[in-house]
Short mmCIF file of C-alpha atoms (C1' of nucleotides) in Angstrom, two decimals:
data_model
loop_
_atom_site.label_atom_id
_atom_site.label_comp_id
_atom_site.label_asym_id
_atom_site.label_seq_id
_atom_site.Cartn_x
_atom_site.Cartn_y
_atom_site.Cartn_z
CA MET A 1 98.39 99.28 110.39
CA THR A 2 99.72 98.76 113.88
CA GLY A 3 97.46 98.10 116.80
CA VAL A 4 95.07 96.07 114.71
CA THR A 5 93.43 93.47 116.86
CA THR A 6 93.28 90.22 115.01
CA PRO A 7 90.26 87.99 115.45
CA ALA A 8 92.50 85.44 117.12
CA ASP A 9 92.73 87.72 120.11
CA ASP A 10 89.04 87.37 120.77
CA THR A 11 88.27 85.29 123.76
CA PRO A 12 85.51 82.85 122.82
CA ALA A 13 82.24 84.51 123.80
CA ALA A 14 79.79 83.00 126.24
CA PRO A 15 77.45 81.22 123.79
CA ALA A 16 80.36 79.39 122.19
CA ALA A 17 79.84 76.22 124.17
CA ALA A 18 78.28 73.36 122.22
CA ALA A 19 77.26 75.67 119.40
CA PRO A 20 76.34 74.03 116.07
CA ARG A 21 78.51 74.22 112.93
CA ARG A 22 77.76 77.81 112.18
CA GLY A 23 77.83 79.17 115.71
CA ARG A 24 80.21 82.04 116.39
CA ALA A 25 83.40 80.50 115.15
CA ARG A 26 82.61 80.83 111.48
CA GLY A 27 85.63 83.04 111.04
CA GLU A 28 87.97 80.78 112.96
CA GLN A 29 87.39 78.04 110.40
CA THR A 30 88.34 80.35 107.57
CA ARG A 31 91.37 81.49 109.46
CA GLN A 32 92.60 77.95 109.97
CA LEU A 33 91.89 77.08 106.36
CA ILE A 34 93.97 79.98 105.10
CA LEU A 35 96.85 79.23 107.49
CA GLU A 36 96.79 75.54 106.62
CA THR A 37 96.82 76.24 102.91
CA ALA A 38 99.58 78.80 103.22
CA LEU A 39 101.93 76.57 105.20
CA ARG A 40 101.36 73.72 102.78
CA LEU A 41 102.17 75.87 99.78
CA PHE A 42 105.21 77.32 101.54
CA ARG A 43 106.49 73.80 102.08
CA GLU A 44 105.71 72.71 98.53
CA ARG A 45 106.90 75.73 96.57
CA GLY A 46 108.88 77.87 98.99
CA TYR A 47 107.97 81.12 100.66
CA ALA A 48 108.89 83.67 98.01
CA GLU A 49 107.36 81.58 95.24
CA THR A 50 104.00 81.33 96.97
CA THR A 51 101.85 84.33 96.15
CA MET A 52 99.01 85.61 98.28
CA ARG A 53 96.79 85.15 95.25
CA ALA A 54 97.77 81.50 95.03
CA ILE A 55 97.02 80.97 98.71
CA ALA A 56 93.63 82.61 98.36
CA LYS A 57 92.76 80.70 95.22
CA GLU A 58 93.85 77.37 96.70
CA ALA A 59 91.86 78.06 99.86
CA GLY A 60 88.87 79.14 97.80
CA VAL A 61 88.61 82.65 99.20
CA ALA A 62 89.30 86.15 97.97
CA VAL A 63 92.75 87.60 98.45
CA GLY A 64 91.37 90.35 100.64
CA ASN A 65 89.99 87.75 102.99
CA ALA A 66 93.46 86.52 103.85
CA TYR A 67 94.31 90.06 104.88
CA TYR A 68 91.29 90.16 107.12
CA TYR A 69 92.87 87.46 109.25
CA PHE A 70 96.58 88.10 108.76
CA ASP A 71 98.12 91.55 108.72
CA SER A 72 100.64 90.54 106.10
CA LYS A 73 102.21 87.60 104.34
CA GLU A 74 104.91 87.52 106.98
CA HIS A 75 102.37 87.12 109.74
CA LEU A 76 101.48 83.73 108.30
CA ILE A 77 104.88 82.56 109.48
CA GLN A 78 103.94 83.04 113.10
CA GLY A 79 101.74 79.99 112.70
CA PHE A 80 104.80 78.02 111.67
CA TYR A 81 106.66 79.16 114.78
CA ASP A 82 103.89 78.11 117.10
CA ARG A 83 103.70 74.69 115.53
CA SER A 84 107.46 74.20 115.59
CA GLN A 85 107.61 75.18 119.24
CA ALA A 86 104.86 72.77 120.19
CA SER A 87 106.54 69.93 118.28
CA LEU A 88 109.80 70.49 120.12
CA ARG A 89 108.08 70.45 123.48
CA GLY A 90 106.39 67.20 122.66
CA ALA A 91 109.54 65.62 121.28
CA VAL A 92 111.72 66.27 124.32
CA ALA A 93 109.11 65.79 127.06
CA PRO A 94 109.64 62.03 127.59
CA LEU A 95 113.40 62.31 127.75
CA LEU A 96 113.37 65.27 130.12
CA GLU A 97 111.10 63.18 132.29
CA SER A 98 113.60 60.39 132.80
CA GLU A 99 117.15 61.53 132.03
CA ARG A 100 119.06 63.52 134.67
CA ASP A 101 122.46 64.16 133.09
CA PHE A 102 122.77 67.78 132.02
CA ALA A 103 124.82 67.23 128.86
CA THR A 104 122.53 64.47 127.66
CA ARG A 105 119.45 66.60 128.27
CA LEU A 106 120.89 69.58 126.45
CA ARG A 107 122.21 67.54 123.56
CA ALA A 108 118.89 65.77 123.03
CA THR A 109 116.98 69.04 123.15
CA LEU A 110 119.17 70.70 120.57
CA HIS A 111 119.06 67.73 118.23
CA ALA A 112 115.29 67.56 118.62
CA GLY A 113 115.13 71.23 117.69
CA VAL A 114 116.97 70.49 114.48
CA ASP A 115 114.91 67.38 113.77
CA VAL A 116 111.63 69.18 114.15
CA ASN A 117 112.58 71.90 111.72
CA ALA A 118 114.50 69.78 109.26
CA PRO A 119 111.62 69.39 106.75
CA TYR A 120 111.44 73.17 106.52
CA HIS A 121 115.14 73.89 106.08
CA SER A 122 115.02 75.36 102.59
CA PHE A 123 111.79 77.15 103.35
CA ALA A 124 113.23 78.53 106.58
CA ALA A 125 116.25 79.91 104.80
CA THR A 126 114.01 81.85 102.49
CA PHE A 127 111.89 83.56 105.06
CA PHE A 128 114.61 83.84 107.65
CA LYS A 129 115.34 87.36 106.55
CA THR A 130 111.90 88.57 107.51
CA ALA A 131 112.51 87.36 111.03
CA ALA A 132 115.88 89.05 111.12
CA GLU A 133 114.53 92.55 110.64
CA PRO A 134 114.59 94.23 114.05
CA THR A 135 111.33 96.09 113.49
CA SER A 136 109.51 92.98 112.38
CA PRO A 137 107.00 91.51 114.82
CA LEU A 138 108.45 88.15 113.83
CA SER A 139 111.87 88.91 115.21
CA PRO A 140 112.66 86.50 118.06
CA PHE A 141 113.56 89.54 120.15
CA SER A 142 110.40 91.52 119.46
CA ARG A 143 107.73 92.25 122.02
CA GLU A 144 105.14 90.49 119.87
CA SER A 145 106.96 87.18 119.97
CA SER A 146 107.64 87.54 123.67
CA PRO A 147 105.25 84.71 124.65
CA ALA A 148 106.83 82.34 122.14
CA ARG A 149 110.28 83.37 123.35
CA GLU A 150 109.38 82.79 126.98
CA ALA A 151 108.00 79.39 126.09
CA ALA A 152 111.24 78.52 124.34
CA ILE A 153 113.34 79.69 127.27
CA ASP A 154 111.15 77.57 129.53
CA VAL A 155 112.29 74.49 127.66
CA PHE A 156 115.89 75.28 128.54
CA ARG A 157 114.89 76.12 132.09
CA ASP A 158 113.49 72.63 132.26
CA VAL A 159 116.74 71.25 130.85
CA VAL A 160 118.71 72.95 133.62
CA GLU A 161 116.32 72.58 136.55
CA GLY A 162 115.59 68.94 135.97
CA SER A 163 119.25 68.01 135.70
CA SER A 164 121.64 66.86 138.37
CA VAL A 165 124.26 69.46 137.42
CA LYS A 166 125.88 71.45 140.19
CA LEU A 167 126.77 75.04 139.45
CA ASP A 168 126.99 78.55 140.76
CA PRO A 169 123.47 79.58 141.83
CA GLU A 170 123.63 82.90 140.02
CA LEU A 171 124.78 81.21 136.84
CA ARG A 172 121.98 78.72 137.29
CA ARG A 173 119.52 81.58 137.20
CA GLU A 174 120.97 83.00 133.99
CA LEU A 175 121.75 79.75 132.22
CA PRO A 176 118.33 79.06 130.63
CA GLU A 177 118.32 82.38 128.82
CA LEU A 178 121.96 81.92 127.83
CA LEU A 179 121.20 78.48 126.45
CA TRP A 180 118.28 79.89 124.50
CA LEU A 181 120.61 82.53 123.08
CA GLY A 182 123.00 79.75 122.16
CA TRP A 183 120.12 77.94 120.51
CA MET A 184 119.41 81.03 118.45
CA GLY A 185 123.03 80.85 117.38
CA VAL A 186 122.57 77.21 116.38
CA VAL A 187 119.49 78.18 114.38
CA LEU A 188 121.46 80.91 112.65
CA PHE A 189 124.18 78.39 111.83
CA TRP A 190 121.58 75.87 110.71
CA VAL A 191 119.93 78.31 108.35
CA TYR A 192 123.26 78.92 106.66
CA ASP A 193 124.26 75.27 106.72
CA GLN A 194 124.19 73.84 103.22
CA SER A 195 125.88 70.53 104.01
CA PRO A 196 123.83 67.37 103.32
CA ASP A 197 121.36 66.73 106.14
CA GLN A 198 122.84 69.76 107.85
CA ARG A 199 125.64 67.60 109.16
CA ARG A 200 127.74 70.54 110.19
CA THR A 201 125.02 71.75 112.51
CA ARG A 202 124.95 68.30 114.08
CA ARG A 203 128.70 68.44 114.55
CA LEU A 204 128.38 71.87 116.08
CA ILE A 205 125.90 70.56 118.63
CA ASP A 206 127.90 67.44 119.39
CA GLY A 207 131.02 69.51 119.87
CA ALA A 208 129.51 72.43 121.74
CA VAL A 209 127.51 70.49 124.32
CA PRO A 210 130.47 68.75 126.05
CA LEU A 211 132.26 72.08 125.93
CA ILE A 212 129.40 73.87 127.64
CA ASP A 213 129.18 71.04 130.11
CA ARG A 214 132.86 71.39 130.91
CA LEU A 215 132.74 75.18 131.17
CA VAL A 216 129.73 75.00 133.44
CA ALA A 217 131.63 72.60 135.67
CA LEU A 218 134.72 74.79 135.57
CA SER A 219 132.61 77.72 136.67
CA ARG A 220 132.97 76.49 140.25
CA LEU A 221 136.74 76.69 140.10
CA ARG A 222 138.30 79.32 142.29
CA VAL A 223 140.49 80.90 139.60
CA LEU A 224 137.49 81.43 137.40
CA ARG A 225 135.17 83.05 139.90
CA PRO A 226 136.24 86.59 139.00
CA ALA A 227 135.78 85.87 135.30
CA LEU A 228 132.37 84.37 135.91
CA ARG A 229 131.37 87.34 138.04
CA GLN A 230 132.56 89.61 135.25
CA ILE A 231 130.42 87.79 132.74
CA LEU A 232 127.31 87.98 134.91
CA THR A 233 127.89 91.68 135.55
CA LEU A 234 128.23 92.26 131.84
CA ILE A 235 124.95 90.50 131.14
CA ASP A 236 123.26 92.63 133.75
CA SER A 237 124.63 95.88 132.40
CA ILE A 238 123.61 95.01 128.87
CA ARG A 239 120.14 94.12 129.96
CA ARG A 240 119.64 97.58 131.41
CA ASP A 241 117.43 99.36 128.96
CA ASP A 242 118.63 102.95 128.89
CA MET B 1 120.32 86.31 86.97
CA THR B 2 123.39 84.91 88.61
CA GLY B 3 126.76 85.15 87.03
CA VAL B 4 126.03 88.54 85.57
CA THR B 5 129.22 90.50 85.26
CA THR B 6 128.65 94.03 86.39
CA PRO B 7 130.41 96.86 84.59
CA ALA B 8 132.41 97.46 87.75
CA ASP B 9 134.33 94.29 87.04
CA ASP B 10 135.81 95.75 83.90
CA THR B 11 139.47 96.51 84.20
CA PRO B 12 140.08 99.94 82.72
CA ALA B 13 141.03 99.39 79.07
CA ALA B 14 144.28 100.57 77.60
CA PRO B 15 143.17 103.93 76.12
CA ALA B 16 141.77 105.02 79.47
CA ALA B 17 144.83 107.03 80.39
CA ALA B 18 144.43 110.81 80.09
CA ALA B 19 141.22 110.43 78.10
CA PRO B 20 139.00 113.52 77.79
CA ARG B 21 135.60 113.91 79.49
CA ARG B 22 133.77 111.55 77.21
CA GLY B 23 136.42 108.90 76.85
CA ARG B 24 135.41 105.34 77.58
CA ALA B 25 134.17 105.83 81.10
CA ARG B 26 130.90 107.45 80.16
CA GLY B 27 129.05 104.66 81.92
CA GLU B 28 131.14 104.83 85.06
CA GLN B 29 129.91 108.36 85.65
CA THR B 30 126.30 107.28 85.44
CA ARG B 31 127.01 104.40 87.74
CA GLN B 32 128.50 106.64 90.38
CA LEU B 33 125.68 109.15 90.00
CA ILE B 34 123.07 106.48 90.60
CA LEU B 35 124.90 105.01 93.59
CA GLU B 36 125.48 108.44 95.09
CA THR B 37 121.83 109.39 94.69
CA ALA B 38 120.62 106.10 96.09
CA LEU B 39 122.74 106.24 99.24
CA ARG B 40 121.70 109.83 99.86
CA LEU B 41 118.02 108.99 99.57
CA PHE B 42 118.47 105.91 101.75
CA ARG B 43 119.99 108.10 104.43
CA GLU B 44 117.32 110.78 104.07
CA ARG B 45 114.20 108.65 103.77
CA GLY B 46 115.20 105.13 104.74
CA TYR B 47 115.73 102.10 102.56
CA ALA B 48 112.20 100.75 102.22
CA GLU B 49 110.76 104.22 101.65
CA THR B 50 113.12 104.96 98.79
CA THR B 51 111.72 103.63 95.53
CA MET B 52 113.76 102.77 92.50
CA ARG B 53 111.62 105.23 90.58
CA ALA B 54 112.57 107.96 93.04
CA ILE B 55 116.26 107.15 92.71
CA ALA B 56 116.05 107.22 88.92
CA LYS B 57 114.07 110.43 88.86
CA GLU B 58 116.39 112.18 91.33
CA ALA B 59 119.41 111.03 89.33
CA GLY B 60 117.76 112.13 86.09
CA VAL B 61 117.83 108.72 84.40
CA ALA B 62 115.31 106.09 83.47
CA VAL B 63 114.52 103.40 85.99
CA GLY B 64 115.80 100.72 83.62
CA ASN B 65 119.15 102.42 83.58
CA ALA B 66 119.68 101.79 87.28
CA TYR B 67 119.14 98.11 86.55
CA TYR B 68 121.77 98.22 83.85
CA TYR B 69 124.38 98.98 86.52
CA PHE B 70 122.92 97.25 89.57
CA ASP B 71 121.28 93.85 89.48
CA SER B 72 118.75 94.83 92.11
CA LYS B 73 117.91 97.40 94.72
CA GLU B 74 119.77 95.33 97.28
CA HIS B 75 122.94 95.47 95.27
CA LEU B 76 123.07 99.20 95.86
CA ILE B 77 123.85 98.39 99.49
CA GLN B 78 127.17 96.83 98.59
CA GLY B 79 128.41 100.34 97.90
CA PHE B 80 127.55 101.24 101.46
CA TYR B 81 129.53 98.29 102.79
CA ASP B 82 132.63 99.19 100.85
CA ARG B 83 132.51 102.75 102.09
CA SER B 84 131.94 101.71 105.68
CA GLN B 85 134.82 99.28 105.59
CA ALA B 86 137.19 101.88 104.18
CA SER B 87 136.14 104.41 106.82
CA LEU B 88 136.88 101.97 109.61
CA ARG B 89 140.30 101.18 108.26
CA GLY B 90 141.13 104.85 108.07
CA ALA B 91 139.77 105.58 111.51
CA VAL B 92 141.80 102.96 113.36
CA ALA B 93 145.03 103.15 111.37
CA PRO B 94 146.77 105.84 113.47
CA LEU B 95 145.97 104.16 116.77
CA LEU B 96 147.04 100.72 115.60
CA GLU B 97 150.26 102.35 114.55
CA SER B 98 151.19 103.52 118.03
CA GLU B 99 149.28 101.60 120.70
CA ARG B 100 150.51 98.14 121.73
CA ASP B 101 148.07 97.03 124.45
CA PHE B 102 145.71 94.37 123.14
CA ALA B 103 142.60 95.42 125.04
CA THR B 104 143.04 99.05 124.11
CA ARG B 105 143.52 98.17 120.44
CA LEU B 106 140.46 95.96 120.38
CA ARG B 107 138.27 98.40 122.27
CA ALA B 108 139.20 101.29 120.01
CA THR B 109 138.56 99.24 116.90
CA LEU B 110 135.11 98.16 118.03
CA HIS B 111 134.12 101.66 119.08
CA ALA B 112 135.38 103.01 115.77
CA GLY B 113 133.24 100.43 114.02
CA VAL B 114 130.19 101.73 115.82
CA ASP B 115 131.16 105.36 115.25
CA VAL B 116 131.57 104.91 111.54
CA ASN B 117 128.16 103.36 111.10
CA ALA B 118 126.28 105.46 113.63
CA PRO B 119 124.80 107.90 111.09
CA TYR B 120 123.25 104.95 109.29
CA HIS B 121 121.77 103.19 112.30
CA SER B 122 118.09 103.49 111.40
CA PHE B 123 118.84 102.88 107.75
CA ALA B 124 120.93 99.83 108.62
CA ALA B 125 118.14 98.33 110.68
CA THR B 126 115.83 98.53 107.70
CA PHE B 127 118.00 96.82 105.17
CA PHE B 128 119.64 94.48 107.63
CA LYS B 129 117.22 91.77 106.73
CA THR B 130 118.39 91.63 103.15
CA ALA B 131 121.90 90.91 104.41
CA ALA B 132 120.59 88.21 106.72
CA GLU B 133 119.20 86.03 103.97
CA PRO B 134 121.64 83.18 103.46
CA THR B 135 121.16 83.09 99.72
CA SER B 136 121.73 86.81 99.35
CA PRO B 137 125.03 87.91 97.85
CA LEU B 138 125.02 90.57 100.54
CA SER B 139 125.24 88.09 103.38
CA PRO B 140 128.52 88.56 105.24
CA PHE B 141 129.11 84.84 104.87
CA SER B 142 128.45 84.65 101.14
CA ARG B 143 131.09 83.94 98.56
CA GLU B 144 130.38 87.24 96.87
CA SER B 145 131.30 89.27 99.93
CA SER B 146 134.36 87.15 100.57
CA PRO B 147 136.80 89.95 99.66
CA ALA B 148 135.05 92.40 101.99
CA ARG B 149 135.00 89.77 104.72
CA GLU B 150 138.69 89.03 104.35
CA ALA B 151 139.45 92.73 104.52
CA ALA B 152 137.46 93.00 107.72
CA ILE B 153 139.22 90.02 109.27
CA ASP B 154 142.52 91.60 108.32
CA VAL B 155 141.70 94.54 110.56
CA PHE B 156 141.41 92.18 113.52
CA ARG B 157 144.53 90.34 112.45
CA ASP B 158 146.25 93.67 112.69
CA VAL B 159 144.76 94.22 116.14
CA VAL B 160 146.20 90.91 117.34
CA GLU B 161 149.51 90.84 115.49
CA GLY B 162 150.50 94.37 116.35
CA SER B 163 149.77 93.91 120.03
CA SER B 164 152.06 92.85 122.87
CA VAL B 165 149.64 90.16 124.04
CA LYS B 166 151.03 86.72 124.82
CA LEU B 167 148.86 83.76 124.04
CA ASP B 168 148.71 80.21 122.82
CA PRO B 169 150.10 80.18 119.27
CA GLU B 170 147.24 78.16 117.89
CA LEU B 171 144.72 80.48 119.48
CA ARG B 172 146.66 83.39 118.04
CA ARG B 173 146.10 81.95 114.60
CA GLU B 174 142.35 81.61 115.10
CA LEU B 175 141.77 84.76 117.10
CA PRO B 176 141.35 87.25 114.23
CA GLU B 177 138.52 85.28 112.71
CA LEU B 178 136.95 84.76 116.13
CA LEU B 179 137.13 88.48 116.84
CA TRP B 180 135.51 89.21 113.50
CA LEU B 181 132.73 86.78 114.40
CA GLY B 182 132.40 88.60 117.70
CA TRP B 183 132.22 91.86 115.79
CA MET B 184 129.38 90.43 113.72
CA GLY B 185 127.67 89.71 117.02
CA VAL B 186 128.20 93.30 118.09
CA VAL B 187 126.73 94.49 114.81
CA LEU B 188 123.73 92.25 115.32
CA PHE B 189 123.31 93.68 118.80
CA TRP B 190 123.78 97.20 117.49
CA VAL B 191 121.14 96.79 114.84
CA TYR B 192 118.64 95.77 117.48
CA ASP B 193 119.82 98.41 119.95
CA GLN B 194 117.18 101.11 120.32
CA SER B 195 118.74 102.88 123.31
CA PRO B 196 119.73 106.54 122.77
CA ASP B 197 123.06 106.80 120.97
CA GLN B 198 123.17 103.01 121.09
CA ARG B 199 124.53 103.22 124.62
CA ARG B 200 123.89 99.57 125.30
CA THR B 201 126.16 98.58 122.43
CA ARG B 202 128.86 100.80 123.94
CA ARG B 203 128.38 99.10 127.28
CA LEU B 204 128.57 95.73 125.60
CA ILE B 205 131.91 96.64 124.06
CA ASP B 206 133.30 98.16 127.24
CA GLY B 207 132.26 95.10 129.20
CA ALA B 208 133.24 92.46 126.69
CA VAL B 209 136.72 93.69 125.84
CA PRO B 210 138.23 93.30 129.35
CA LEU B 211 136.52 89.95 129.53
CA ILE B 212 138.04 88.78 126.28
CA ASP B 213 141.35 90.16 127.42
CA ARG B 214 141.11 88.18 130.65
CA LEU B 215 140.00 84.98 128.93
CA VAL B 216 142.81 85.25 126.42
CA ALA B 217 145.25 85.60 129.28
CA LEU B 218 143.65 82.70 131.14
CA SER B 219 144.05 80.57 128.03
CA ARG B 220 147.65 79.94 129.09
CA LEU B 221 146.57 78.46 132.40
CA ARG B 222 147.25 74.80 132.82
CA VAL B 223 143.73 73.83 133.95
CA LEU B 224 142.24 75.43 130.91
CA ARG B 225 144.44 73.85 128.27
CA PRO B 226 142.10 70.91 127.66
CA ALA B 227 139.11 73.24 127.36
CA LEU B 228 140.98 75.49 124.94
CA ARG B 229 142.04 72.52 122.88
CA GLN B 230 138.45 71.36 122.83
CA ILE B 231 137.32 74.73 121.53
CA LEU B 232 139.91 74.76 118.78
CA THR B 233 139.00 71.23 117.74
CA LEU B 234 135.36 72.21 117.60
CA ILE B 235 136.13 75.16 115.36
CA ASP B 236 138.08 72.91 113.06
CA SER B 237 135.37 70.29 112.83
CA ILE B 238 132.72 72.87 112.09
CA ARG B 239 134.82 74.43 109.39
CA ARG B 240 134.98 71.14 107.53
CA ASP B 241 132.63 71.53 104.63
CA ASP B 242 130.97 68.17 104.17
"C1'" DC C 1 129.44 109.81 53.61
"C1'" DT C 2 127.45 105.13 54.86
"C1'" DC C 3 127.23 101.39 57.41
"C1'" DC C 4 128.19 98.58 61.38
"C1'" DT C 5 128.99 97.58 66.25
"C1'" DC C 6 128.92 98.05 70.85
"C1'" DT C 7 127.78 100.51 74.99
"C1'" DC C 8 124.35 102.85 77.05
"C1'" DT C 9 119.48 104.43 77.69
"C1'" DT C 10 114.50 104.37 77.58
"C1'" DG C 11 109.71 103.59 79.46
"C1'" DA C 12 105.84 100.62 78.94
"C1'" DA C 13 104.46 96.28 80.85
"C1'" DC C 14 104.36 92.36 84.20
"C1'" DG C 15 103.50 90.17 88.59
"C1'" DT C 16 103.78 91.13 93.31
"C1'" DG C 17 102.02 92.47 98.30
"C1'" DT C 18 98.63 95.32 100.09
"C1'" DT C 19 94.41 98.44 100.64
"C1'" DC C 20 89.67 99.68 100.69
"C1'" DA C 21 84.95 100.84 99.66
"C1'" DA C 22 81.25 98.10 98.84
"C1'" DC C 23 78.64 94.09 99.68
"C1'" DT C 24 76.66 89.70 102.15
"C1'" DA C 25 74.95 86.91 105.79
"C1'" DG C 26 73.60 85.68 110.18
"C1'" DC C 27 71.40 87.29 114.34
"C1'" DA C 28 69.22 90.25 117.81
"C1'" DT C 29 65.80 93.87 118.69
"C1'" DC C 30 61.69 96.20 117.98
"C1'" DG D 1 58.28 90.64 109.41
"C1'" DA D 2 61.12 94.79 109.15
"C1'" DT D 3 65.30 97.00 110.74
"C1'" DG D 4 69.50 97.48 111.96
"C1'" DC D 5 74.27 95.63 113.51
"C1'" DT D 6 78.44 93.44 113.16
"C1'" DA D 7 81.56 89.94 111.54
"C1'" DG D 8 82.90 88.28 107.42
"C1'" DT D 9 83.87 88.56 102.31
"C1'" DT D 10 84.78 90.41 97.79
"C1'" DG D 11 87.78 91.95 93.83
"C1'" DA D 12 89.25 96.05 91.53
"C1'" DA D 13 92.89 99.31 92.21
"C1'" DC D 14 97.45 101.01 93.82
"C1'" DA D 15 102.51 101.37 94.23
"C1'" DC D 16 106.27 98.74 94.11
"C1'" DG D 17 110.61 95.96 92.17
"C1'" DT D 18 111.89 94.13 88.02
"C1'" DT D 19 112.16 92.90 82.90
"C1'" DC D 20 112.73 93.63 78.12
"C1'" DA D 21 112.24 94.87 73.34
"C1'" DA D 22 113.38 98.87 71.21
"C1'" DG D 23 116.18 102.67 70.29
"C1'" DA D 24 120.10 106.47 70.69
"C1'" DG D 25 124.82 107.82 70.30
"C1'" DA D 26 129.59 107.48 69.64
"C1'" DG D 27 133.36 105.61 67.22
"C1'" DG D 28 135.57 103.00 63.68
"C1'" DA D 29 135.79 100.48 58.73
"C1'" DG D 30 134.79 100.64 54.05
#
DNA sequence: CTCCTCTCTTGAACGTGTTCAACTAGCATC
DNA sequence: GATGCTAGTTGAACACGTTCAAGAGAGGAG
C-alpha cells in the first residue's frame, strides 16, 4: 500500500534515446492517456460523479490498469496540481520580469492563481476534502507534496526578491513562506466562495494586498519592532518539530 | 436527500410528559443507542475503520435502521460536535466567571478547547476531511452548522465582553468572530499536529495569545488607526454576499 | 374483535473504490 | 528457435456506504 514505487519514478533508462514508437515508454503512454481522460471527465462531470470504471472504459483500458499507474483515485488529482502550478508560473513570469512594485507583483500573482484555477472551481470544491485530510499524500503540508509546495513557495520568493520593497531582513527571509500560507488561505476562501465569478475572493485579494503592503512597510517602525520580533519568534517555535 | 427532517427536529408532543417506558419516544432510544455505539467505535477503531454494518451489529439493529435516524455516516459526527461544544462551555465557565484579564481568559479558553478534544485527536484527523468539504452540512461555515457556530462565537464574545481589556469599540464588535476564526486556525493546526501530546499546538497558543494581546493594545495607537480601519473595511467588504 | 394508520425496522440489492491472481507481450539470453 | 524475465494488462471478486420495497408493532376508530 505505502512505499509503492510508481512507474513515474523511473528514470528513463539508457536505450530510451531516439527509440521507436514501442521502445521502453510503452507504459508512459498509457499513463498519460489515463490521466488525460480522468482530468477531462472530472471537468465534465465532477470528481465524485466520475467513476474509475468510467475512466477506464473511456480510456479503453481495464479498471485494474488504472490502478497499476495510480495508487488510488485521489492520486489522479496530483496531476491536476502539477498542471495548475505550471500554468501559474507561466502566467506570472512576464510580469515578474518587468514590474518592481511589491504590491503590484503580489496582487497580480494572486489574481493569476485564481484565474488559472477558475475553470475548475466546482470540481475543486468537490475534491478539496481529499486534500484536507492530514494523512493524505495530497495534503499541501504532506511530505509527498513537498516538491510542489517548495515550487509554489518559490513563486512568492520571486515576488519578494524581485521587488523594490524595503523591509526587515529577517522578515524578508520568512515572507515567502508566509505569503504562501496566505495564499493557502485565499484558496480555502476561494473553495468556499459561491459568489458569481468568485467575486468575493477577488475583493479579498484587492483588499488584503494593500494591507499586507502597509503592514510590511510598518514593520520597520520602531514601536513595532518588539511585536515583529515576537511574531518571528513564534514562527520559529512552532516550526520546531518536537 | 436534502431537506430531510430528521426525527431529532420533532418537538416533544403533548402526551410526552410522565409517559411510561414505551410512550412515544421509542425511536429516540434507538437513535441514542446508535449514536452512542457509533461514537464509541469511532474512538476505539477510528472513523474510516468503523463500518456502518459494524455499528448496526454492535447496536443490535439492522443497518437500514441507522439510516432511518441519520442521513449518512458523516451525520453521526454532528453528535460529536455538539458534545465537544458543550464540554468546552462547561470547562471554561468557572474561569470566565472570576478572571478578568483578557490574555488569561483567551489562553485558558484555547487550551480548554484542545483539552476537550484531545482524546479524539487521531479520530478527528480521520474525519476532518468530511468537515472540510464546502458542500458538506458538517462544514463549520455551512448553514446547517450555523447554530453550533454561533454558540462557539458566543464563547469568545464572553471572553472579550467579560474582560477588562480596553480597545477600539468597532474592533471590540468584530473581535469575537475574529477570535473564533483564529480558533478554527488552531483546530486546523491541531489536526495536522503530530507532535507528542500536540505540544506544538500548545506552543502556538502560548505564543499567539500574548501577541494578540499586544496587537489589540497597539490597536489604540495613533499610527495604527488607518491600518486598523483598513482591516475592518476589508472584513466588511468580504462579508458582503454578492 | 377488526381494520386502519403511522412510526419504526428489516435485509437484500445496487454501485462504488480497490485488490489480486492470472495472463500477455516484448525482449534478452542461451 | 526455445526459454525465461519483466513490464504491462485483464476482469472477476471483495467490502463498503447507501437505498428501498416490504413488513412488524403499537395504538386508536368503528
